[in-house]
Tab-separated table of C-alpha atoms in Angstrom:
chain	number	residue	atom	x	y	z
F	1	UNK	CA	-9.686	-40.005	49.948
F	2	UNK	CA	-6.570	-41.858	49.349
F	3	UNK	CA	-4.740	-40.290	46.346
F	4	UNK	CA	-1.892	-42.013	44.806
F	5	UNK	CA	0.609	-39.059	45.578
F	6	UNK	CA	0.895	-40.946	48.654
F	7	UNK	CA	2.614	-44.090	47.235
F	8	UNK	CA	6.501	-43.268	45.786
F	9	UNK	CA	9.134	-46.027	44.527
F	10	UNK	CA	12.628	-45.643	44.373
F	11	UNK	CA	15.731	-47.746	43.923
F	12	UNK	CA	18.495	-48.486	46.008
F	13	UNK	CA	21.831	-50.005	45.592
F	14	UNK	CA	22.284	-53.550	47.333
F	15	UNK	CA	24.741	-55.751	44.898
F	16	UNK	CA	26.061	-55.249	40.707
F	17	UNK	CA	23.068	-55.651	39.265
F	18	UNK	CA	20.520	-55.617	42.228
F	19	UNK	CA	19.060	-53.671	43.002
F	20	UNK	CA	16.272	-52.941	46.237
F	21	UNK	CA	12.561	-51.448	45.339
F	22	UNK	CA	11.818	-48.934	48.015
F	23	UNK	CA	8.067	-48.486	48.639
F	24	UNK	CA	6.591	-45.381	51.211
F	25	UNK	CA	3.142	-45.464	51.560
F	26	UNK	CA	1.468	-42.844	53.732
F	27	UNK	CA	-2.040	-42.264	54.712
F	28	UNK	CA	-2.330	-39.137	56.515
F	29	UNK	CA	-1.775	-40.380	60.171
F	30	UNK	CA	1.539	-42.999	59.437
F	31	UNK	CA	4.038	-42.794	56.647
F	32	UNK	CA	6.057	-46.125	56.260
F	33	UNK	CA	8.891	-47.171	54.124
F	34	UNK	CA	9.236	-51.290	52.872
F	35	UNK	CA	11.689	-52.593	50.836
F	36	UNK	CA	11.170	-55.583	48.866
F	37	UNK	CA	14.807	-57.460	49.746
F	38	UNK	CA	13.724	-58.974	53.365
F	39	UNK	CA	10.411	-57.139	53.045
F	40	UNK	CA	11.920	-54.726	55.426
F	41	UNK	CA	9.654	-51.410	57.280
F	42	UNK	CA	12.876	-49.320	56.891
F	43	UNK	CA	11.346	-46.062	58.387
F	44	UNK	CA	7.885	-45.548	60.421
F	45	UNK	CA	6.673	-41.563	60.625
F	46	UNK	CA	4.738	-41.329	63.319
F	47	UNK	CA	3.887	-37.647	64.901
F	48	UNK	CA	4.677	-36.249	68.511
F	49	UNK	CA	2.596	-34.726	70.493
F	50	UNK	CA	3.365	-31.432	68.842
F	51	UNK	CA	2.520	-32.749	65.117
F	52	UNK	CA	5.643	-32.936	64.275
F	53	UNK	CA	6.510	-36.626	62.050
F	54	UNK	CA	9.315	-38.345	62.874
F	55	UNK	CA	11.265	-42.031	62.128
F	56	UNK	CA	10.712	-43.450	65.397
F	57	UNK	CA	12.393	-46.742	64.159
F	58	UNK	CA	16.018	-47.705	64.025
F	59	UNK	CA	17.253	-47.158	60.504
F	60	UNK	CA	20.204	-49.147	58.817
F	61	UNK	CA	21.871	-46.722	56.615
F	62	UNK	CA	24.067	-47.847	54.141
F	63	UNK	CA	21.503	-50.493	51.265
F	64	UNK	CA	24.813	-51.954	50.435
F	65	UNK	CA	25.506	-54.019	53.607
F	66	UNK	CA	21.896	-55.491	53.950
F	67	UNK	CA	23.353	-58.721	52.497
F	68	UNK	CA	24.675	-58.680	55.854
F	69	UNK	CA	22.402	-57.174	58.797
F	70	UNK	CA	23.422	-58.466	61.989
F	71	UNK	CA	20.745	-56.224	63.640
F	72	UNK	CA	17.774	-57.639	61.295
F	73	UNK	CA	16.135	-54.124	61.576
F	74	UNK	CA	12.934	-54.100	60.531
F	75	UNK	CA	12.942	-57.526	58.395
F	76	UNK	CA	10.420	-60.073	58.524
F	77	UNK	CA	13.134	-63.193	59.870
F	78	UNK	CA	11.558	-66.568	58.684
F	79	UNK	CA	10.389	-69.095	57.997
F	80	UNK	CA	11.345	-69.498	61.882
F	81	UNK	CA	12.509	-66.568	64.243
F	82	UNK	CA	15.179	-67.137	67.261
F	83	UNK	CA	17.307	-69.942	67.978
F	84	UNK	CA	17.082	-73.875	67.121
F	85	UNK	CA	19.318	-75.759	69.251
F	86	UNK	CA	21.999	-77.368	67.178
F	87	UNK	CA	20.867	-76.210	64.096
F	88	UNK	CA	18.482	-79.260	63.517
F	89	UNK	CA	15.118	-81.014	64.050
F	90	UNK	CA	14.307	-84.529	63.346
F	91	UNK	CA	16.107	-85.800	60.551
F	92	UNK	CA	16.357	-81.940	59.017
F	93	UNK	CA	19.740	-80.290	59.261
F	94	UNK	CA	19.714	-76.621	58.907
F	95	UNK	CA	22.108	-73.497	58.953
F	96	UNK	CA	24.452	-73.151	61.870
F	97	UNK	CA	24.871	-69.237	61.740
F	98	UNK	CA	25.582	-69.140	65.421
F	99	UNK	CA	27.977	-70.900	66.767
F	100	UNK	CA	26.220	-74.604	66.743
F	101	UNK	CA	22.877	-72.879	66.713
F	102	UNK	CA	20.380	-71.443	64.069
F	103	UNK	CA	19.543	-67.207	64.526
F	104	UNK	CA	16.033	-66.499	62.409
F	105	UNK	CA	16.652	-68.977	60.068
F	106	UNK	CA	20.333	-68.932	58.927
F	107	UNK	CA	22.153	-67.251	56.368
F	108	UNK	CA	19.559	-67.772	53.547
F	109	UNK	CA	15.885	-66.510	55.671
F	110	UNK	CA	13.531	-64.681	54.488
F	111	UNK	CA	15.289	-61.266	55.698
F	112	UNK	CA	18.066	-62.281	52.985
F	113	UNK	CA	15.432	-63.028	50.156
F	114	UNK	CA	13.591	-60.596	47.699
F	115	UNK	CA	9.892	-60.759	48.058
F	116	UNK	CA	7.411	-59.640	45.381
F	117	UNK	CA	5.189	-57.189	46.151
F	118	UNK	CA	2.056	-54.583	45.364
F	119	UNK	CA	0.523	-51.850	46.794
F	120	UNK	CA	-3.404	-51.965	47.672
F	121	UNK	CA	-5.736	-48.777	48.103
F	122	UNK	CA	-9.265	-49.363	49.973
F	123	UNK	CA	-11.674	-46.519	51.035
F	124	UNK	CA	-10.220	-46.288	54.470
F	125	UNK	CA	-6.736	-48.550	54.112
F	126	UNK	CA	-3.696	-48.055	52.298
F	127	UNK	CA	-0.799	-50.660	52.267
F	128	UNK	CA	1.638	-53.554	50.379
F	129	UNK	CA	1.709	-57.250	50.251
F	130	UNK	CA	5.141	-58.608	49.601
F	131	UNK	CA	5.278	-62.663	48.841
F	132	UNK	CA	7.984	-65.066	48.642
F	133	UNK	CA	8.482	-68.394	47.667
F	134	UNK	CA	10.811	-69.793	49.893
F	135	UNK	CA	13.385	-72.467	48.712
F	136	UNK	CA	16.658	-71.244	50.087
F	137	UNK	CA	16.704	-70.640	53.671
F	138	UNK	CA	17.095	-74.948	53.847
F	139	UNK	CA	13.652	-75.636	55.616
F	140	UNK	CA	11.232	-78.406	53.755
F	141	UNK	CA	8.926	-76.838	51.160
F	142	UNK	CA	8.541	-74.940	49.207
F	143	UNK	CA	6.695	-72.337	51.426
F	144	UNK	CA	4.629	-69.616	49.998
F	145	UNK	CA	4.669	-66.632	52.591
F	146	UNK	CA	2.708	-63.377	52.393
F	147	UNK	CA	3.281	-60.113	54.621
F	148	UNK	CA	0.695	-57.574	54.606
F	149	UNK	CA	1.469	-54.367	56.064
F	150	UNK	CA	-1.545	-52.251	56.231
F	151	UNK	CA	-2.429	-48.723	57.280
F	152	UNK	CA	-5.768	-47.023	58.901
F	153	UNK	CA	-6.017	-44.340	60.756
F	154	UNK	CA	-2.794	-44.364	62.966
F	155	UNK	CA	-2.843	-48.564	63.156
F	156	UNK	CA	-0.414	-50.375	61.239
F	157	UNK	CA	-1.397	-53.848	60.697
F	158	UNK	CA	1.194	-56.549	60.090
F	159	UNK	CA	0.102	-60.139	58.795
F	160	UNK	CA	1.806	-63.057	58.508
F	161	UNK	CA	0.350	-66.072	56.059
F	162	UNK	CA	2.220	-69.218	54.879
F	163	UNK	CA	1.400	-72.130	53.275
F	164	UNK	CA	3.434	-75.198	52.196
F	165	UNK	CA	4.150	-77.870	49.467
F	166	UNK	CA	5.504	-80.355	52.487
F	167	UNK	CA	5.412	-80.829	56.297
F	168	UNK	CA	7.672	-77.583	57.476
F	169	UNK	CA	7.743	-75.630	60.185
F	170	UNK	CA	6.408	-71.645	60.467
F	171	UNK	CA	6.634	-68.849	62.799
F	172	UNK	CA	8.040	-66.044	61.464
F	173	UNK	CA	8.477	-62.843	63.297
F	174	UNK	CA	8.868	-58.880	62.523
F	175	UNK	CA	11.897	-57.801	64.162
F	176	UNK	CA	11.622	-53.537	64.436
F	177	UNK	CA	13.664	-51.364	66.748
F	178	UNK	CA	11.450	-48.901	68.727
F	179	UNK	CA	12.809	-45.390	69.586
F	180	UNK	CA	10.076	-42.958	70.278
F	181	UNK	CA	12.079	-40.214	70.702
F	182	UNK	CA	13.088	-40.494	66.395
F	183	UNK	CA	16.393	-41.283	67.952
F	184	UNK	CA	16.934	-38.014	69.513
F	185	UNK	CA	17.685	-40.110	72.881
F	186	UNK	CA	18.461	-43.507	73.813
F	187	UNK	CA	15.813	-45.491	75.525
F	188	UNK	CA	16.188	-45.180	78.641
F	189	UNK	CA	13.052	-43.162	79.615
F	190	UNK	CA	10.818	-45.659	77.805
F	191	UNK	CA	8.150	-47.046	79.620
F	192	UNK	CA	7.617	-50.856	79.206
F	193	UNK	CA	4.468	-52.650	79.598
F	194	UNK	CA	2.947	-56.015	78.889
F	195	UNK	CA	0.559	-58.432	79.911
F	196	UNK	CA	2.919	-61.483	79.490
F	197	UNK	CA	3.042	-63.430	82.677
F	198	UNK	CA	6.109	-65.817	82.419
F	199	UNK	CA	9.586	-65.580	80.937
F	200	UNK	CA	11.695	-68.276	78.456
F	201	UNK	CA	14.239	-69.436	81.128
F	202	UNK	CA	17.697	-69.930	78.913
F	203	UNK	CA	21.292	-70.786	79.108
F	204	UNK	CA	24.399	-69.493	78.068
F	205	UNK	CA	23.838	-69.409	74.367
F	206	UNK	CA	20.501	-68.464	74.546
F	207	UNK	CA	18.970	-71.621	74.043
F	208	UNK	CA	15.614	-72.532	75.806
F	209	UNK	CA	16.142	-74.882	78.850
F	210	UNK	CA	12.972	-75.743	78.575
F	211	UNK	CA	11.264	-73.856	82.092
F	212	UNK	CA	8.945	-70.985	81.959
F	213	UNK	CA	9.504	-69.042	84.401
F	214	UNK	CA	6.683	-66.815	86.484
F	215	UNK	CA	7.583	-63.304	86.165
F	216	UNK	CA	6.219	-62.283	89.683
F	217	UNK	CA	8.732	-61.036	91.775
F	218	UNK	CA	11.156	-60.370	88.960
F	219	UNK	CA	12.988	-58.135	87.174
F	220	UNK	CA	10.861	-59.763	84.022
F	221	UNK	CA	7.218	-58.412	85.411
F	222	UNK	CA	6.234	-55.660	83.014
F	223	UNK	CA	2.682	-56.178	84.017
F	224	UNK	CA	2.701	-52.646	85.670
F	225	UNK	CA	4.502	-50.267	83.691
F	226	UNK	CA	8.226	-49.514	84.121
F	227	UNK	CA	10.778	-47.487	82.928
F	228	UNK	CA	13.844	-49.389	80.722
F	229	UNK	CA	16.515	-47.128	82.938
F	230	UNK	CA	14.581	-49.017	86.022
F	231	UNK	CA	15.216	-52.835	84.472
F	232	UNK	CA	18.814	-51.980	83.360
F	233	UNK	CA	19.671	-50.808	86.963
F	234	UNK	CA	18.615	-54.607	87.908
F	235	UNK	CA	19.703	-56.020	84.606
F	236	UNK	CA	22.696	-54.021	83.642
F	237	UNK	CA	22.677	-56.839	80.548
F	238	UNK	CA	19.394	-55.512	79.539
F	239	UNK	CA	16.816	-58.107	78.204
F	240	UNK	CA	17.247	-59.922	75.251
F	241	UNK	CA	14.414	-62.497	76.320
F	242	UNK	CA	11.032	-64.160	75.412
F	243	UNK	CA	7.933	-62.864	77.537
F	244	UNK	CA	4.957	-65.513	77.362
F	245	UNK	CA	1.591	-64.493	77.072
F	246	UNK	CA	-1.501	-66.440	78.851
F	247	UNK	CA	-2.928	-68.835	77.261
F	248	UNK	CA	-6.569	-67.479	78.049
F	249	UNK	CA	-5.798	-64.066	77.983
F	250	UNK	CA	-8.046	-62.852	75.042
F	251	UNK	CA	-5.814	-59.258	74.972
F	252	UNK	CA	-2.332	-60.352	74.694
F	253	UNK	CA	-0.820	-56.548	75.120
F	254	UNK	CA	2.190	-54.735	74.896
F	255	UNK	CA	2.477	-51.011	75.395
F	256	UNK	CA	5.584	-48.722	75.179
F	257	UNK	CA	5.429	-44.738	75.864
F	258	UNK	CA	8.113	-41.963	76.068
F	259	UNK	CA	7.019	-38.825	78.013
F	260	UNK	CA	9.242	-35.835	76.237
F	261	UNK	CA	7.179	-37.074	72.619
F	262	UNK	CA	4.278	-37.850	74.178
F	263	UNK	CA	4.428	-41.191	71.364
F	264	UNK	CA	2.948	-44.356	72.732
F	265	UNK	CA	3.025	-47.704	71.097
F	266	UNK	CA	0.042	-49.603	71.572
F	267	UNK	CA	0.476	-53.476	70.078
F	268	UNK	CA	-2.265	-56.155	70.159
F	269	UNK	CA	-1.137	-59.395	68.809
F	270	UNK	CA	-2.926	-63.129	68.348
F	271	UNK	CA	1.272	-64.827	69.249
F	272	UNK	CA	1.856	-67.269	72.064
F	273	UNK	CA	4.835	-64.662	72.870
F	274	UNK	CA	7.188	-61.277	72.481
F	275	UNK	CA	10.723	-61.823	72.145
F	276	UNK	CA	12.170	-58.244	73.912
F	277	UNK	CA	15.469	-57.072	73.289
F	278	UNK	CA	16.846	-53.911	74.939
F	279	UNK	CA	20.153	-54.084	72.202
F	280	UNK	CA	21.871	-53.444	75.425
F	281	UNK	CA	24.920	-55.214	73.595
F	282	UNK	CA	23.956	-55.048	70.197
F	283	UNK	CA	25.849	-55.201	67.229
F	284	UNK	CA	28.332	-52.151	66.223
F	285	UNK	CA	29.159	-52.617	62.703
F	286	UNK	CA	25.550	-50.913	61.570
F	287	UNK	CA	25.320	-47.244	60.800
F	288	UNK	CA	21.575	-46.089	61.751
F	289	UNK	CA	20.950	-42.761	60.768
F	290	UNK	CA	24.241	-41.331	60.202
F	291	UNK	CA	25.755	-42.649	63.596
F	292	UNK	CA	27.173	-46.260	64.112
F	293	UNK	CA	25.262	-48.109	66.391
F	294	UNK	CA	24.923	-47.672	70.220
F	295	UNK	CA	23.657	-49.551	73.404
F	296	UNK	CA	20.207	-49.126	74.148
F	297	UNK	CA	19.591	-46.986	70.946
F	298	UNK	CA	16.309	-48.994	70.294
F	299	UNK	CA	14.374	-51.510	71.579
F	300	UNK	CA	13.402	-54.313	69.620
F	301	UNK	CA	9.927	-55.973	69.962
F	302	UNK	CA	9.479	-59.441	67.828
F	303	UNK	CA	6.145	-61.069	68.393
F	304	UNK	CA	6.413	-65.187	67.964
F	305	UNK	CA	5.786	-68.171	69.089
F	306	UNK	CA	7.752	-69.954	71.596
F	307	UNK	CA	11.689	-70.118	70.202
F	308	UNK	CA	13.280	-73.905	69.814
F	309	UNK	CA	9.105	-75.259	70.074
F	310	UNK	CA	10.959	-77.902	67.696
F	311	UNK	CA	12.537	-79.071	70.762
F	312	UNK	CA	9.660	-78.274	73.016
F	313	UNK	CA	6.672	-80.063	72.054
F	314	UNK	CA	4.897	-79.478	75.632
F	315	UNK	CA	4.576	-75.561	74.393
F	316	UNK	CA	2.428	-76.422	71.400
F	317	UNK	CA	3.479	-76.509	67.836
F	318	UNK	CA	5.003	-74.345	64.607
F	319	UNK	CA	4.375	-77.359	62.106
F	320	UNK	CA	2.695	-76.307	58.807
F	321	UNK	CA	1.053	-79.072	57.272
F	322	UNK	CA	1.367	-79.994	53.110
F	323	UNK	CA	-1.370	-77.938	51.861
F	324	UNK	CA	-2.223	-76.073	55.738
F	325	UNK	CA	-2.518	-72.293	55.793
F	326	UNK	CA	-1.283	-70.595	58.804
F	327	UNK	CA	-2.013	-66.599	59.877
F	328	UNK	CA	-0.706	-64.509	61.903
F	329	UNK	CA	-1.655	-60.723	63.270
F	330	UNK	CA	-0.158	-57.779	65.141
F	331	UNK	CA	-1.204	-54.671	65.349
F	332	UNK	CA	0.646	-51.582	66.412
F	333	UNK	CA	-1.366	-47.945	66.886
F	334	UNK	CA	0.047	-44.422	67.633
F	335	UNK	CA	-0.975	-42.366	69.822
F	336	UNK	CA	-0.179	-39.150	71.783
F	337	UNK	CA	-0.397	-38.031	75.618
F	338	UNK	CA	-0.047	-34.565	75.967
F	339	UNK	CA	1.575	-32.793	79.329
């Protein structure tokens, strides 16, 4: 029985006279922690394989500087994640907030917004919906976006809904840092898996070149599981890449599992794709939990459709139609293997 002990609020600093809503919701198995500016999972408790809960996310400390998160930990980044080339599309011109380039939407997305939100109790579920009418990040609208983040057993379900007032475009992404030893280690150790069978080829700024690449043979096959340590050795960069799923492949997978926990990270997700980034050269001006942050503290695991499909029309679409409703579901589950 779900009692509502197990849903707390608080308030947290973020500008003179703002103020962020901070929601934890636990059910038993997860604890997680939202906050309504960027509709943010701050924290996830998940337990080891001794019992013992832990944040196994990467944490910005710090509410204040959330205006500006270079990390995006934990935010939902919309109305489109990753990079549009040149900051524009047709006739729309857009945010440059990289270089020449769009990042998640400029300056003004959705991880820079505050979202409404409430808290739901069912007989076996627990969670929040946080929506957002969107008419600052610059993209045509208005769009009306819901996130759901919902908890049973030890799944945590994240949806993804919008729906417009005009043509736009929509494929937003939830952009969490993994680190299942609660930060106790880097990530090294992690074991990587995933079903994805080709790689975004890109250039120098990270912009699509247009080829998708087979992974076989590579240092991008994560079909069989291997450790992060093993990829950096090949990739001392690390990956900061987009791993395509097949298009017929009914269980688009990813799976991540540190031994000295026992945690593993089991995701299951209806995306064309999984943006993953080993923050092997992340940014340093974030403190996460108490320390400023490091290479290869977390890995970050942001499932999407294809980035720059704007400029790619041969890898399907992200339009959202005037008056089309578009959904989108992940789900990640936590689990233990003892010695």
């Amino acid at each position: 029985m779900i009692m509502i002990s197990d849903i707390s609020e608080k308030e947290l600093p973020l500008l003179p006279g703002k103020s962020i809503r901070e929601i934890t919701l636990s059910n038993g198995h997860l604890t997680i922690v939202v906050h309504d500016f960027g509709a943010r999972i701050h924290q996830i408790f998940a337990p080891d394989k001794y019992g013992t809960f832990e944040n196994i996310l990467l944490s910005k400390d710090n509410s204040e500087t959330y205006i500006h998160d270079g990390g995006y930990y934990g935010v939902i980044c919309g109305p489109v994640a990753g990079r549009i080339a040149e900051a524009s599309y047709g006739e729309i011109k857009l945010d440059a907030n990289e270089g020449k380039n769009t990042l998640h939407s400029g300056s003004k997305g959705w991880e820079r917004q505050f979202w409404n939100y409430e808290v739901f109790k069912e007989k076996e579920k627990i969670g929040i919906k946080l929506t957002l009418r969107d008419g600052q990040s610059g993209f045509p609208g208005n769009i009306s976006a819901s996130v759901v983040y919902e908890l049973e057993g030890s799944c945590l379900t994240v949806k993804m809904t919008g729906i417009s007032e005009k043509d736009t475009v929509f494929n937003p992404a939830f952009h969490p840092y993994f680190n299942l030893t609660a930060d106790k280690e880097n990530i090294l150790e992690h074991i990587l898996q995933t079903s994805a069978t080709k790689v975004v080829e890109v250039d120098e700024e990270n912009i699509p070149t247009g080829n998708l690449v087979p992974v076989g043979d590579t240092v991008y096959d994560l079909r069989k599981p291997v450790s992060i340590r093993s990829i950096l050795e090949k990739k001392p960069q690390g990956f900061d890449h987009c791993f395509v799923f097949p298009e017929q492949n009914t269980e688009k997978t990813l799976n991540l599992f540190e031994k000295k926990s026992g945690r593993k990270l089991t995701c299951i997700t209806d995306r064309q794709a999984v943006v993953i980034y080993t923050a092997t050269n992340p940014e340093q001006e974030s403190t996460i939990s108490g320390k400023k942050m490091t290479p290869n503290r977390g890995v970050a695991i942001e499932f999407q459709e294809l980035p720059d499909m704007v400029h790619h029309p041969e890898w399907g679409t992200i339009e959202l139609r005037l008056g089309e409703e578009k959904t989108f579901i992940s789900t990640y589950t936590f689990s233990v293997e003892p010695e």
